[in-house]
Coordinates of C-alpha atoms in Angstrom, one line a residue:
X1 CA 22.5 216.5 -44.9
X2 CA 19.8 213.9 -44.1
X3 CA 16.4 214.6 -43.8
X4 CA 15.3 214.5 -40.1
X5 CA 12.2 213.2 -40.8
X6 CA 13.2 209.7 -42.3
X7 CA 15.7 209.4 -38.9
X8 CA 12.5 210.9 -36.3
X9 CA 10.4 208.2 -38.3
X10 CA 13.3 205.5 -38.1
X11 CA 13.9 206.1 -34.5
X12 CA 9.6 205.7 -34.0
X13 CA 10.2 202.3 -36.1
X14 CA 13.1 200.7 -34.2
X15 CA 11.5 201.8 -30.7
X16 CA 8.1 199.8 -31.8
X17 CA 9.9 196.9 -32.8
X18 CA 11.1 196.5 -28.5
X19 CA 8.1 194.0 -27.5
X20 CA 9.0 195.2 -23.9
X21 CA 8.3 199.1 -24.5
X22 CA 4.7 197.9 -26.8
X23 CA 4.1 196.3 -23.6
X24 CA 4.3 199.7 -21.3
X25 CA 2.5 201.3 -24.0
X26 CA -0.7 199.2 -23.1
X27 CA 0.4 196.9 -25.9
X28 CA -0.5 199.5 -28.5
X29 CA 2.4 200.5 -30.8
X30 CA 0.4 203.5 -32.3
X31 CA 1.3 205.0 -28.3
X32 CA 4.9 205.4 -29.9
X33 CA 4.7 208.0 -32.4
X34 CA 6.3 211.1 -34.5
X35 CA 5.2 214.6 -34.4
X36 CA 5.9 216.5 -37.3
X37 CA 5.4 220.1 -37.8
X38 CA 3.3 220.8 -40.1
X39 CA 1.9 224.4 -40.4
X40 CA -0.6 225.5 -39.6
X41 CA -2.0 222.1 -38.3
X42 CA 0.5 221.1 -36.3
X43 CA 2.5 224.5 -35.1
X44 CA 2.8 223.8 -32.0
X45 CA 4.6 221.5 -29.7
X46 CA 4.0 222.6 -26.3
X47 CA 0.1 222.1 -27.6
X48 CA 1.4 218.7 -29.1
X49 CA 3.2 217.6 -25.3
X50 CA 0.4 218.5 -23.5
X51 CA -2.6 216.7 -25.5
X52 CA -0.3 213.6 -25.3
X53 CA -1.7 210.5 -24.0
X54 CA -0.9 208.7 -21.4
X55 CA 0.4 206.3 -21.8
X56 CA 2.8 207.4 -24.8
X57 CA 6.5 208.4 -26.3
X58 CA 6.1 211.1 -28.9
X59 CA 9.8 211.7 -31.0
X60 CA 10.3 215.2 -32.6
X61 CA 13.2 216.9 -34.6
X62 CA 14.3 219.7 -32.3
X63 CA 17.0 221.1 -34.7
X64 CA 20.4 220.2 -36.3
X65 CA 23.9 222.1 -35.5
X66 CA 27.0 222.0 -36.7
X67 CA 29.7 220.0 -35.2
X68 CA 33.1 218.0 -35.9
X69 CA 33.5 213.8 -35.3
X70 CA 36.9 212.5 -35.6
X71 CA 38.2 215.9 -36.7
X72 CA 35.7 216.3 -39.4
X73 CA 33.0 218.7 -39.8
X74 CA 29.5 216.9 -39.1
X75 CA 25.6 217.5 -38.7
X76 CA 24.9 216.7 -35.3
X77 CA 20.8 216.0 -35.1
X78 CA 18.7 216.5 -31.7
X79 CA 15.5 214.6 -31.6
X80 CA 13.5 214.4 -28.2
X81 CA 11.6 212.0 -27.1
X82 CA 8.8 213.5 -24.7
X83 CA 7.2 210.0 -22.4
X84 CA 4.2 209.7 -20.2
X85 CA 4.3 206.9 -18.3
X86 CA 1.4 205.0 -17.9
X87 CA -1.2 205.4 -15.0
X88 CA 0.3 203.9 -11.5
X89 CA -2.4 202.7 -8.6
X90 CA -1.0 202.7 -4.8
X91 CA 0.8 199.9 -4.2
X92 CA 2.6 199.5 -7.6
X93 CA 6.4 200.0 -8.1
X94 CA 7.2 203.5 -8.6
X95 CA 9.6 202.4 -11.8
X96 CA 7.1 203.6 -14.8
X97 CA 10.1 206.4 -16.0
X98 CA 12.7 204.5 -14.6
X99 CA 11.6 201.9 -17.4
X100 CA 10.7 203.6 -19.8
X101 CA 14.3 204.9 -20.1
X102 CA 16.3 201.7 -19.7
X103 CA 14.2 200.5 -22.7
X104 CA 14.8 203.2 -24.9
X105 CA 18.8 202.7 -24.1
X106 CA 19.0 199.3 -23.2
X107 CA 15.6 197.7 -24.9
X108 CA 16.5 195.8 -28.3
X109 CA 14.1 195.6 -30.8
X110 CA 12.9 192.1 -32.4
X111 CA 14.6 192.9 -35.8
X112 CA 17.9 193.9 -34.3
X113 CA 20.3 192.0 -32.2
X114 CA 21.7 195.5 -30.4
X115 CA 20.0 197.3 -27.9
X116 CA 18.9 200.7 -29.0
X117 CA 22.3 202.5 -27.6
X118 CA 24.3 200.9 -30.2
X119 CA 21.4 200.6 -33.3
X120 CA 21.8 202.5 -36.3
X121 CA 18.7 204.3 -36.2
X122 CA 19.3 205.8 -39.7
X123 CA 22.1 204.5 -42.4
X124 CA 23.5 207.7 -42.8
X125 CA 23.9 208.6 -39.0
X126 CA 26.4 207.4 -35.7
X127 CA 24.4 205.6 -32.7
X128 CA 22.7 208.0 -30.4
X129 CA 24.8 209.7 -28.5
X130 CA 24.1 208.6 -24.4
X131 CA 21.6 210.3 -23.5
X132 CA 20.0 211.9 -20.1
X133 CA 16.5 212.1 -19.0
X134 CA 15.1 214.9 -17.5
X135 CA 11.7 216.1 -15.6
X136 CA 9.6 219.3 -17.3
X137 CA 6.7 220.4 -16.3
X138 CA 3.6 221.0 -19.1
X139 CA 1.1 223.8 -18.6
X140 CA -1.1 222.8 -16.2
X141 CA 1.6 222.1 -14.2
X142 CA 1.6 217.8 -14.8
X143 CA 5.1 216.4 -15.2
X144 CA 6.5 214.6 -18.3
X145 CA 10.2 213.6 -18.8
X146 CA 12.1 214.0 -21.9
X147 CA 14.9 212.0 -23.3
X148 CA 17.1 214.6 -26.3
X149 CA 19.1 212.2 -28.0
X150 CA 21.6 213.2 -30.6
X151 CA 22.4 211.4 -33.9
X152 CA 25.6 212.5 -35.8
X153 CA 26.1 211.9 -39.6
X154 CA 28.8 210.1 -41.1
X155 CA 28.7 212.8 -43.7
X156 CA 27.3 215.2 -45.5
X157 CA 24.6 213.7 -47.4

């Protein structure tokens, strides 16, 4: 089994390296980052998605389960991706999610000649798996979206 952490910190490489998503980040690259837990300093996540800034991606490891690919037994890896789009004045499009999500499917980084659907994020893992976006709501009640992607080994490393 791989360690999620070198495929959460590949993902947070490959998604800086789409000029396009920099760009909705307020051209800062540190805006796409990983959150690693990291007791007791960083123990919590619902702390973590609501001190987020805005605008910002944050990618964590949500958990690994078992699974089977092509008949064979697998590690199946779910990383999230938690996005706040970046502030929207009357008048402008209302497309800030809309793009952020067709970037991190459809973007392709500068180093790559694949958009992210089809990149290998980490050597040892499948392409994401397509994935869905979907709205939650933090604790003072300001939406976010999230985007759980799952990565499935080629083995067992």
């Amino acid at each position: 089994m791989i360690n999620p952490a070198d495929l959460v910190d590949g993902l947070v490489a490959l998604l800086r390296d789409i000029p396009e998503l920099v760009a909705e980040m307020g051209g800062d690259e540190q805006r796409i980052y990983a959150y690693h837990d990291q007791y007791p300093k960083r123990a919590s996540l619902a702390n973590a998605i609501h001190t987020a800034p805005s605008p910002s991606i944050m990618a964590t490891w949500q958990g690994t389960t078992p699974g089977t690919f092509g008949g064979v037994d697998v590690w199946k890896h779910q990383v999230t991706l938690f996005l706040r789009a970046r502030e929207t004045f009357d008048g402008d499009p209302p497309t800030a999610y809309y793009r952020l999500f067709r970037l991190i499917t459809k973007g392709v980084p500068a180093t790559l000649a694949v958009p992210m659907v089809n990149a290998t994020v980490h050597p040892s893992c499948y392409p994401m798996d397509l994935p869905l976006i979907q709205r939650q709501t933090d604790a003072e009640g300001l939406d976010y979206f999230e985007v759980p992607l799952t990565f499935t080994e080629m083995g067992d490393d």
